[in-house]
XYZ file of N, CA and C in Angstrom:
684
model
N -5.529 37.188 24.796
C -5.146 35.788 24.936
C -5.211 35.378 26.411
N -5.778 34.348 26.833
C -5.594 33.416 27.804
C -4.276 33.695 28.574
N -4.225 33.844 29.932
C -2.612 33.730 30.702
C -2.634 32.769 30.754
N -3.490 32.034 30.864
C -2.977 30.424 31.226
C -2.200 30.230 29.827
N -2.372 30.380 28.424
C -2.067 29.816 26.981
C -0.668 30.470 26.753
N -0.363 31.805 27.608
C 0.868 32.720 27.183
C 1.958 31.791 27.103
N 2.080 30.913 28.109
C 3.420 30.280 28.218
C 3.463 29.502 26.497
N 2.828 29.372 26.278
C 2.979 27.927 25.328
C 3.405 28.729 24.255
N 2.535 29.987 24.069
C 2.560 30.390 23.027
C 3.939 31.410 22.695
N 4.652 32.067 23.890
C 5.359 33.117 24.056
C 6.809 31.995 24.234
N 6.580 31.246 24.411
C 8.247 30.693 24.900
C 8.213 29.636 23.443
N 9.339 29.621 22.595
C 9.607 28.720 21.402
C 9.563 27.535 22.080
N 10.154 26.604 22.926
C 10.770 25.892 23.323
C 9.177 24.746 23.817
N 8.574 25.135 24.232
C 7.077 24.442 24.181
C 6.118 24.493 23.013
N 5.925 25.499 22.101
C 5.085 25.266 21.109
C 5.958 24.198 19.944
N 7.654 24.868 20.124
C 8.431 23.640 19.349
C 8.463 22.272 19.611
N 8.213 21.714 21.334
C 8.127 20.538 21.567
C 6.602 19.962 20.822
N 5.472 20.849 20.887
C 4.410 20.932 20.304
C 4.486 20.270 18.905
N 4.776 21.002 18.763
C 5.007 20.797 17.340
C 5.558 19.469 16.878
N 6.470 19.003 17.065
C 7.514 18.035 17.100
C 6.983 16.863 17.368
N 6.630 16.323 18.607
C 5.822 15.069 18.798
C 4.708 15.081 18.595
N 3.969 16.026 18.210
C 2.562 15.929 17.401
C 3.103 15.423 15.748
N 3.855 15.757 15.362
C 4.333 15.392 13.573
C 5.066 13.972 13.925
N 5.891 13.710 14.585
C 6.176 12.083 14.978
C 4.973 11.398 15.381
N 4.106 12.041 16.412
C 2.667 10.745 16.193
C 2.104 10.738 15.200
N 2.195 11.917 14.491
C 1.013 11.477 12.911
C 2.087 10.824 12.022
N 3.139 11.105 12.016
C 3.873 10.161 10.940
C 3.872 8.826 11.572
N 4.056 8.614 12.672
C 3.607 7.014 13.322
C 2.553 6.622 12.949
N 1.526 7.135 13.111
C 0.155 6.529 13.080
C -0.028 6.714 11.851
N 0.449 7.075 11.102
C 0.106 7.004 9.253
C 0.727 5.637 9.014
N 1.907 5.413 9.096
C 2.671 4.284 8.490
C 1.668 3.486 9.462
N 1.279 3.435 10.591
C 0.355 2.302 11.334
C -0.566 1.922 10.575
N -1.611 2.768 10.354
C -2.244 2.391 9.341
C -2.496 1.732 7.960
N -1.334 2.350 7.225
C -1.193 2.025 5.998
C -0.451 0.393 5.993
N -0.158 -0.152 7.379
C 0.383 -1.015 7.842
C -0.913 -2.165 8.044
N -1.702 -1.609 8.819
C -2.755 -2.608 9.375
C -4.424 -2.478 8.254
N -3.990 -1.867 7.748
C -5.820 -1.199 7.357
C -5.944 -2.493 5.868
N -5.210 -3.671 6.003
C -5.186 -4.322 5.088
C -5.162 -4.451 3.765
N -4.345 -3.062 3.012
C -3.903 -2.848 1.840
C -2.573 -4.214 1.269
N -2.001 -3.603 2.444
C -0.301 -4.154 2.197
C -0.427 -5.329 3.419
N 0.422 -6.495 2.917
C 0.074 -7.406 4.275
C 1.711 -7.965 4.347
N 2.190 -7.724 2.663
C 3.541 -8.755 2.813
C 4.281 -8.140 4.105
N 4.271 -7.375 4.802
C 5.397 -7.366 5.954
C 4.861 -8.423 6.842
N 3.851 -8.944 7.055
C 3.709 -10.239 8.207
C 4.132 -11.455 7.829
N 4.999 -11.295 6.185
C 5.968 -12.390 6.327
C 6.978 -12.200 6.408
N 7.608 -11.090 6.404
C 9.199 -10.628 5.940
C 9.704 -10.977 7.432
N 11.232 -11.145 7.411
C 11.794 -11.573 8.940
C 11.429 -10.778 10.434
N 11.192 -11.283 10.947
C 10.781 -10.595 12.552
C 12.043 -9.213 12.632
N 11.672 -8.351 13.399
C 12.530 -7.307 13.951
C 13.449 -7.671 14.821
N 14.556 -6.866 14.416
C 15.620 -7.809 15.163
C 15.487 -8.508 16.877
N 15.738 -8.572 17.430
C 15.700 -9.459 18.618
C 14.193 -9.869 19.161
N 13.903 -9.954 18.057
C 12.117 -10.418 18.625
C 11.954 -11.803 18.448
N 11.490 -12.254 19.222
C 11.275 -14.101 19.237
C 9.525 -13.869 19.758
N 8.501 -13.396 19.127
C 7.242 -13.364 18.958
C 6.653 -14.340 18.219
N 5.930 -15.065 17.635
C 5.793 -16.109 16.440
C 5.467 -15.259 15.251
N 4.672 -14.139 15.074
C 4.203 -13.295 14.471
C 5.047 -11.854 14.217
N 5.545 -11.751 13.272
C 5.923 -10.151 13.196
C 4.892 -9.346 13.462
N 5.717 -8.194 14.796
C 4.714 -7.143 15.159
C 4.718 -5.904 15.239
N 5.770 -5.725 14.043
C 6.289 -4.283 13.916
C 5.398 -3.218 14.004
N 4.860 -3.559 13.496
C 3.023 -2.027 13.481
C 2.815 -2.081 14.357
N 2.382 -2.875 15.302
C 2.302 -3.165 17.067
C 2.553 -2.050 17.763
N 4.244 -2.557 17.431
C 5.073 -2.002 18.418
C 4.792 -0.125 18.190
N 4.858 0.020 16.845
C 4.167 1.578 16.015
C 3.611 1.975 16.479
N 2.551 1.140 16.636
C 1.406 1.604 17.420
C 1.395 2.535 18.945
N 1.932 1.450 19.303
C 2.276 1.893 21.085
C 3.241 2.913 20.709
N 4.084 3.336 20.442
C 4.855 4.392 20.215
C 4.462 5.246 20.373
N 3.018 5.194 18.916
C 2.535 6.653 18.966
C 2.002 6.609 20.062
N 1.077 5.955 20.406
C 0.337 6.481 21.960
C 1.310 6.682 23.021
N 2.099 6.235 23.013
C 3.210 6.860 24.074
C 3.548 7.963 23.864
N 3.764 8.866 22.309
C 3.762 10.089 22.167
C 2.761 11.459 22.059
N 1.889 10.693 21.990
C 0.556 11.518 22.244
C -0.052 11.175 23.968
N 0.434 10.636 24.612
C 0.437 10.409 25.606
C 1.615 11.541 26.695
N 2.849 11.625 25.951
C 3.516 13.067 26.604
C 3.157 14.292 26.022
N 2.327 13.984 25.212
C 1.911 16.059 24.867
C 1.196 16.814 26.192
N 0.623 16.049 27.081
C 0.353 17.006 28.579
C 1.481 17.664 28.669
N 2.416 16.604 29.153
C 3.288 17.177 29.916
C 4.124 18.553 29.470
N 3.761 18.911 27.939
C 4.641 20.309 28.153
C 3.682 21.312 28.373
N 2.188 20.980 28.596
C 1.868 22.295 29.102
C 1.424 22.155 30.879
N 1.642 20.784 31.348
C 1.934 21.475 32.891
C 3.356 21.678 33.500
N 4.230 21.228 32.650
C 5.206 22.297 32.616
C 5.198 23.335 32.618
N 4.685 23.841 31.606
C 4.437 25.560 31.424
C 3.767 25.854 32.678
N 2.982 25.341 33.300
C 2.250 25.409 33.895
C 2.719 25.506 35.503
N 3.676 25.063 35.415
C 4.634 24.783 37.016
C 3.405 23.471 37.396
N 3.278 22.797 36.789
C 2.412 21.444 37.340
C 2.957 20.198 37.464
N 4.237 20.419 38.687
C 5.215 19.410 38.289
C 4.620 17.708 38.718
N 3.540 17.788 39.842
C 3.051 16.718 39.814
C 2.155 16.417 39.106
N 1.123 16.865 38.144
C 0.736 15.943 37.020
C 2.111 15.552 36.085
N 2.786 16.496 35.741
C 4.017 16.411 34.497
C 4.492 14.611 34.938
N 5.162 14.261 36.267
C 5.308 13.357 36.911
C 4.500 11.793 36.724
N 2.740 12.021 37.183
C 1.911 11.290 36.712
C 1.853 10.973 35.415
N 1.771 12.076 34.449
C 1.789 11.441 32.968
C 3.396 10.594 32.358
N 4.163 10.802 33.286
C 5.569 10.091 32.692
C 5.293 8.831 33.098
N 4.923 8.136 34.450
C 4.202 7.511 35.014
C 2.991 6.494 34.192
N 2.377 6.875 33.703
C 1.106 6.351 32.293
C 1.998 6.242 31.369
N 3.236 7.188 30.700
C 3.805 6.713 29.865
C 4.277 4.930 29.923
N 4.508 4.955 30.599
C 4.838 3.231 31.027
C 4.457 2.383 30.616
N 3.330 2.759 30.270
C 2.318 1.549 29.818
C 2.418 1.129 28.358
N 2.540 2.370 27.750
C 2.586 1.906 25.778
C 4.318 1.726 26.223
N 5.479 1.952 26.605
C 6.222 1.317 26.457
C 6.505 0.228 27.129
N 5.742 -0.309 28.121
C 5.873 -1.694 28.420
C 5.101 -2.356 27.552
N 4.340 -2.351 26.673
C 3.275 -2.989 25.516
C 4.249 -3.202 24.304
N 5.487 -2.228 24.314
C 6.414 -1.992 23.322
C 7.457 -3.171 23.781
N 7.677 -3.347 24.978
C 8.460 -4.453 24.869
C 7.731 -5.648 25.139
N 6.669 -5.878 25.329
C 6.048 -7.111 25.530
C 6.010 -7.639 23.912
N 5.368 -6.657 22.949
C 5.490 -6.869 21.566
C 7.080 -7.844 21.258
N 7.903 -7.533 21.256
C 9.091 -8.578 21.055
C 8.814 -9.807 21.664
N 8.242 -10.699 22.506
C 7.517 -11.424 22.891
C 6.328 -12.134 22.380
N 4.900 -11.368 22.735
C 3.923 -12.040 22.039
C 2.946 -10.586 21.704
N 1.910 -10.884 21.363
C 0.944 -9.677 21.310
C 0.021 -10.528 20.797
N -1.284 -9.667 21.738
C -2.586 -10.620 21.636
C -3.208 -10.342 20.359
N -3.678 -11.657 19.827
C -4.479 -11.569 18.513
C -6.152 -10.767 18.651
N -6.620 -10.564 19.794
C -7.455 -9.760 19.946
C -7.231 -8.227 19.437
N -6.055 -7.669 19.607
C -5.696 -6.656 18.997
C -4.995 -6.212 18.188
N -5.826 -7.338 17.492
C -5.063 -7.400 15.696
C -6.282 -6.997 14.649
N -6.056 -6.285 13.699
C -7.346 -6.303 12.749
C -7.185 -8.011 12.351
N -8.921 -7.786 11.428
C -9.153 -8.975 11.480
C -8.469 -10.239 10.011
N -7.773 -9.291 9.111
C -7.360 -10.134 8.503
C -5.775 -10.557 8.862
N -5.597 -9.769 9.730
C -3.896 -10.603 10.225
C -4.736 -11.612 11.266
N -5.638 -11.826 11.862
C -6.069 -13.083 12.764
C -6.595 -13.372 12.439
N -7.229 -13.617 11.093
C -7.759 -14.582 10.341
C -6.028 -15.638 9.882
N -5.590 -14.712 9.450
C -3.889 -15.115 9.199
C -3.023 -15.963 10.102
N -3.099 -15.609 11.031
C -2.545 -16.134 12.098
C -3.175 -17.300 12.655
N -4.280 -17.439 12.407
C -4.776 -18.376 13.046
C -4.587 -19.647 11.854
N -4.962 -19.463 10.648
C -4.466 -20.175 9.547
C -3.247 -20.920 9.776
N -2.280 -20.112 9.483
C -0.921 -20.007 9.602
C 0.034 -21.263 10.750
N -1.288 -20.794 11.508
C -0.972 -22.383 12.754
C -1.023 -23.621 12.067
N -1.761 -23.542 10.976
C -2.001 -25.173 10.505
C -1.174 -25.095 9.263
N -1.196 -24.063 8.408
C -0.061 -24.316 7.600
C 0.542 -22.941 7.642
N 2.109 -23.265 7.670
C 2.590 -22.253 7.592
C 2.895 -21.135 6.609
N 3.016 -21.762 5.596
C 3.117 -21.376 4.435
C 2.074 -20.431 3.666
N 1.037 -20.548 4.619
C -0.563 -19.773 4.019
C -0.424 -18.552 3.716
N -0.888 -17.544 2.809
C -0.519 -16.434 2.171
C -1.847 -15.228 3.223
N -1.142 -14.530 3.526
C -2.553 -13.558 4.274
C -3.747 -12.965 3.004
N -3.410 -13.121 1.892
C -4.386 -12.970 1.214
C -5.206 -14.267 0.401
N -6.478 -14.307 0.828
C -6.976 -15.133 0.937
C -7.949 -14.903 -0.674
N -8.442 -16.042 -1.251
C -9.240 -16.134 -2.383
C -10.233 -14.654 -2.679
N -11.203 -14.829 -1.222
C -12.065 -13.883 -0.939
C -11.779 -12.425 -1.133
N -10.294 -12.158 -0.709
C -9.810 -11.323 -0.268
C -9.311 -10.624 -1.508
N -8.867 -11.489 -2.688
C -8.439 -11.148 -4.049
C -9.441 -10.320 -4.971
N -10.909 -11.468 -4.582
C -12.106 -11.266 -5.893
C -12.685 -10.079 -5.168
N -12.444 -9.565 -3.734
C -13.055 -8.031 -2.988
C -12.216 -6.978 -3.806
N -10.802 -7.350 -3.822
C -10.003 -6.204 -4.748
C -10.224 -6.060 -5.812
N -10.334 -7.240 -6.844
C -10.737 -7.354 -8.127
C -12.003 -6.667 -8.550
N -12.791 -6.714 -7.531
C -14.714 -6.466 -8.159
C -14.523 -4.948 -7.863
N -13.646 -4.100 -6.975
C -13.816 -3.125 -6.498
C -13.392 -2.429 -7.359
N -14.112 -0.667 -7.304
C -13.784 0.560 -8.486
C -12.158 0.665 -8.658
N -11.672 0.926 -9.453
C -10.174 1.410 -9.296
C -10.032 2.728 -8.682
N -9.209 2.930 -7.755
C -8.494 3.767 -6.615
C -7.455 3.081 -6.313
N -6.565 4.370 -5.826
C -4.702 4.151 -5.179
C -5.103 2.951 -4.471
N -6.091 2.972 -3.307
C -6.178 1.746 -2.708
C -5.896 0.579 -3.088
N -7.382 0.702 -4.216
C -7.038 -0.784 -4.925
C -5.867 -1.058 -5.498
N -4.747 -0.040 -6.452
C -3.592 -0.532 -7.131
C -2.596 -0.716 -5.709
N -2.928 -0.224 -4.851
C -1.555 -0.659 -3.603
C -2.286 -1.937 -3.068
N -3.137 -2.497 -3.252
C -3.523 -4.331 -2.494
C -3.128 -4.718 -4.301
N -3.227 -4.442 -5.374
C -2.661 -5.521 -6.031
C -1.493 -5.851 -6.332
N -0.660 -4.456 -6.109
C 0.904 -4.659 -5.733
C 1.349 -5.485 -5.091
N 0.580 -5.441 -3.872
C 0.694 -6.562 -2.631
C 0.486 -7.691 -2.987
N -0.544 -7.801 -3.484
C -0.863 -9.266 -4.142
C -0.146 -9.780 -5.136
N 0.263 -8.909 -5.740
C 1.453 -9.502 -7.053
C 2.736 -9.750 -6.480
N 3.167 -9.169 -5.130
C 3.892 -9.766 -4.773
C 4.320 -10.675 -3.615
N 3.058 -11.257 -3.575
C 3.089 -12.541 -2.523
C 2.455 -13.354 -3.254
N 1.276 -13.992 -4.112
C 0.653 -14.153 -4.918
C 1.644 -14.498 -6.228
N 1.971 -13.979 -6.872
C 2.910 -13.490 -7.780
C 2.244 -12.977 -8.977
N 2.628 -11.895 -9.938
C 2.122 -11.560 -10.913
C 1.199 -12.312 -12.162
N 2.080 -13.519 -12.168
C 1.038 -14.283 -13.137
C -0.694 -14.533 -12.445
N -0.491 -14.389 -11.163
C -1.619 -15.415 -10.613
C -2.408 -14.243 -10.805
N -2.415 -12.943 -10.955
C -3.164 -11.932 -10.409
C -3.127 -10.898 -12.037
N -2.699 -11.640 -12.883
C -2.873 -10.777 -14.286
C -4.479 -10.741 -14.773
N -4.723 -9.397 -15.036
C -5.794 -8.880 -15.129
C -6.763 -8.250 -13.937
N -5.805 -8.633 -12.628
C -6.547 -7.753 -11.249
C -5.511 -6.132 -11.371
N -4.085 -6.570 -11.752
C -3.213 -5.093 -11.524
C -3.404 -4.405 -12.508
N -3.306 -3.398 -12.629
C -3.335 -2.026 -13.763
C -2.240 -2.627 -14.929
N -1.967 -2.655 -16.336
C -1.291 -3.285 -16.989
C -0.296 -1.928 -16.950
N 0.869 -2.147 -17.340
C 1.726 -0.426 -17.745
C 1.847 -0.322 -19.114
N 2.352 0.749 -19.635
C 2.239 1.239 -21.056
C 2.904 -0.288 -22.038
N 3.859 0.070 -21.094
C 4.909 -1.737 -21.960
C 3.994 -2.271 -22.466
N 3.640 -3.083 -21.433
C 2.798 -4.276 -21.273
C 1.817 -4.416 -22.384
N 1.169 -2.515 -22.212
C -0.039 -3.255 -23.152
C 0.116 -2.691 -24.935
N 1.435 -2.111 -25.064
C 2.072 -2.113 -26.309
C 2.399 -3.150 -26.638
N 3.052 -4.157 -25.726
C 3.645 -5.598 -26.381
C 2.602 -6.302 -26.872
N 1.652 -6.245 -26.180
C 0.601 -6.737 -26.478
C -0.698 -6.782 -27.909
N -0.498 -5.024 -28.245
C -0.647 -4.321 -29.576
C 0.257 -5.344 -30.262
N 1.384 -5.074 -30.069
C 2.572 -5.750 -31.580
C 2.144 -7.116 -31.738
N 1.999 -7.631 -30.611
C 1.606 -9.490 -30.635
C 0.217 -9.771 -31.243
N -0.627 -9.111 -31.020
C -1.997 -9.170 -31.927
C -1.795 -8.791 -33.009
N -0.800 -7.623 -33.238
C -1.081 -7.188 -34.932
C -0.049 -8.163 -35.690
N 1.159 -8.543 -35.350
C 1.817 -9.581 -35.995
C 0.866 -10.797 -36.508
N -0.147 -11.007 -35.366
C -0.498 -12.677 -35.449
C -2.174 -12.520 -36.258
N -2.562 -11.402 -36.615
C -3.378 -10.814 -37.206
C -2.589 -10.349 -38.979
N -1.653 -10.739 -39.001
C -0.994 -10.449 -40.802
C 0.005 -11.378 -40.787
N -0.152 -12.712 -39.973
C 0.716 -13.546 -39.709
C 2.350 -13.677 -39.835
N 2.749 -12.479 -38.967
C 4.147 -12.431 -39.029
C 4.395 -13.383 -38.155
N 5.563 -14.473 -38.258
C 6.463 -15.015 -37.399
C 7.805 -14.636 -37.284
N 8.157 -14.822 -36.205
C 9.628 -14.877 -35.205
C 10.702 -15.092 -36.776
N 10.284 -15.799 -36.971
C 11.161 -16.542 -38.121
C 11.319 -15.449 -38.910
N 10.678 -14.527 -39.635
C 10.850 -13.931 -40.570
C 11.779 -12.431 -40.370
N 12.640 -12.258 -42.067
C 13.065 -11.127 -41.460
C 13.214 -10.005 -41.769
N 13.574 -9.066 -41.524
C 13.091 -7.749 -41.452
C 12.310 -7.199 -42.800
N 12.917 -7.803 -43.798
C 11.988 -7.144 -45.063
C 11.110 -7.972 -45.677
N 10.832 -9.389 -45.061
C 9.281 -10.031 -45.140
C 8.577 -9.462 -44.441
N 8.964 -8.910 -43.322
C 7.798 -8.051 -42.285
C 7.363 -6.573 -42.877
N 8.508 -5.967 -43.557
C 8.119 -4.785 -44.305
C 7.227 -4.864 -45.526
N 7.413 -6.203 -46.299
C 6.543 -6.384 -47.154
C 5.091 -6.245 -47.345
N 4.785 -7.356 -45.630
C 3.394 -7.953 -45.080
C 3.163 -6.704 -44.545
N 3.970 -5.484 -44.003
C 3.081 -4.627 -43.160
C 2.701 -3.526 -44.475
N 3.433 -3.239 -45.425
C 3.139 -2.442 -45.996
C 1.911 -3.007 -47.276
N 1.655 -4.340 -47.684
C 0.531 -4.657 -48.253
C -0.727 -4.352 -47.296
N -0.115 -4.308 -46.042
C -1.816 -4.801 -45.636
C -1.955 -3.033 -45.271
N -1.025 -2.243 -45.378
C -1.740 -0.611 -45.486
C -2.119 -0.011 -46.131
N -1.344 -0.846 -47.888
C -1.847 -0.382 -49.073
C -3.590 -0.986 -49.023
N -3.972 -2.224 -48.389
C -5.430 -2.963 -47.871
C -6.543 -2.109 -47.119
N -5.458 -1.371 -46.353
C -6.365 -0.345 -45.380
C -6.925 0.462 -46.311
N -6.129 1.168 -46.912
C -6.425 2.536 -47.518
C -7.299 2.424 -48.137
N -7.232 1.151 -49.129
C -7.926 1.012 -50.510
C -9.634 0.487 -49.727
N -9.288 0.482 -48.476
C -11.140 -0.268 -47.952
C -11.736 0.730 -47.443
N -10.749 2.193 -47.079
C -10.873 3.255 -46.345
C -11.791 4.185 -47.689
N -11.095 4.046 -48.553
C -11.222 4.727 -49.952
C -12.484 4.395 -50.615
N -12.707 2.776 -50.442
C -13.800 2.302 -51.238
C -15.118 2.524 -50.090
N -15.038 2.747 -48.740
C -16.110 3.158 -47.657
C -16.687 4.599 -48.247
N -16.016 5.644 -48.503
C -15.740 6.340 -48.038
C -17.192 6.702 -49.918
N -16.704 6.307 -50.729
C -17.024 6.115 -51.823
C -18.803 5.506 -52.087
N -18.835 4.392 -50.798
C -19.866 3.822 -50.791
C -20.860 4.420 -49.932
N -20.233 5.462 -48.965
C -20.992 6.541 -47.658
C -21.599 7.653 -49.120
N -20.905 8.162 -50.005
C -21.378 9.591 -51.152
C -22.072 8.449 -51.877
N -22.334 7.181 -52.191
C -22.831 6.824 -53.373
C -24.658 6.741 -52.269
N -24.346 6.351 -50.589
C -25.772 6.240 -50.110
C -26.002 7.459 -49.741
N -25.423 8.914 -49.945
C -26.060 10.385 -49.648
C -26.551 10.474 -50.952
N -26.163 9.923 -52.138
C -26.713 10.416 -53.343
C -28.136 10.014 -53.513
């Protein structure tokens, strides 16, 4: 092994810092993503973070810079190890920067470094406020597309900014749904109504099985009479 690598590797206390803010930047930068990559959008309406007076919620923003502020101190524990106390110094130094970006975020943050459907959004949004970040276009791209997790997490989203009625037949239906749906066709297919009760419905369901059988029976009859 490397002498230069011994320290990192031989002392817990650096491969554990290792360890540690490398799994906080990837858990940052996961939720960043899954934040900005335009699946999920309803958080750019939900209330701003607390003491932020930004016009725009910029919570992922601020995520953002985090992580690079934490992948930004992973030098420093190996010129530590290193007895490299003036780079260690310099990189605390650069740290500065994603956390001054972190508090500028409570403020404003430029729409240049926004993906493009939150500044398509934002820019909307100026003229009416009320405008939904998912846009027409943006629905019939989810709709036309193969089914994947992806797609069922943007119609979640969409069902709930949008609302469910508007978007029935883009979301996956659930078992309920499309059982209720069975009972409501087969009622209105042997014309059961609401009105009727329990042993007019037993009547109508059990004629129309004694119907099945006897068409099942007479097929079945008419398949041996065309082998003959």
């Amino acid at each position: 092994m490397p002498e230069w690598l011994a320290p990192i590797v031989y002392i817990p206390a650096y491969w554990g810092m290792l360890l540690l803010v490398s799994g906080a930047a990837a858990l940052v930068f996961y939720v960043v993503w899954r934040s900005l990559n335009g699946d999920t959008r309803t958080w750019a309406i939900l209330p701003h973070f607390p003491f932020q007076v930004s016009h725009h919620n910029t919570w992922p923003f601020m995520l953002a810079m985090i992580g690079i502020g934490l992948v930004t101190l992973l030098p420093t524990v190996f010129f530590e190890a290193w007895g490299m106390e003036g780079a260690r110094q310099a990189v605390w130094n650069v740290f500065l920067v994603p956390v001054a970006l972190v508090a500028l975020s409570f403020f404003w943050w430029p729409l240049a470094w926004t993906p493009a459907w939150f500044k398509n959004w934002a820019l909307r949004s100026k003229i009416d406020p009320e405008t939904n970040p998912w846009t027409d276009a943006d629905i019939d791209r989810v709709k036309s597309a193969p089914d994947s997790k992806r797609r069922r997490r943007a119609l979640k989203d969409i069902a709930r900014l949008v609302g469910e009625a508007e978007v029935e037949g883009l979301r996956e239906r659930t078992l309920l749904e499309r059982e209720s749906e069975r009972i409501e066709d087969y009622n209105e297919r042997l014309g059961i109504t609401d009105d009727m009760d329990s042993i007019e419905r037993a009547l109508i369901i059990k004629a129309d099985r004694k119907r099945q059988k006897e068409q099942k029976k007479a097929d079945r009859q008419a398949a041996r009479g065309q082998q003959d």
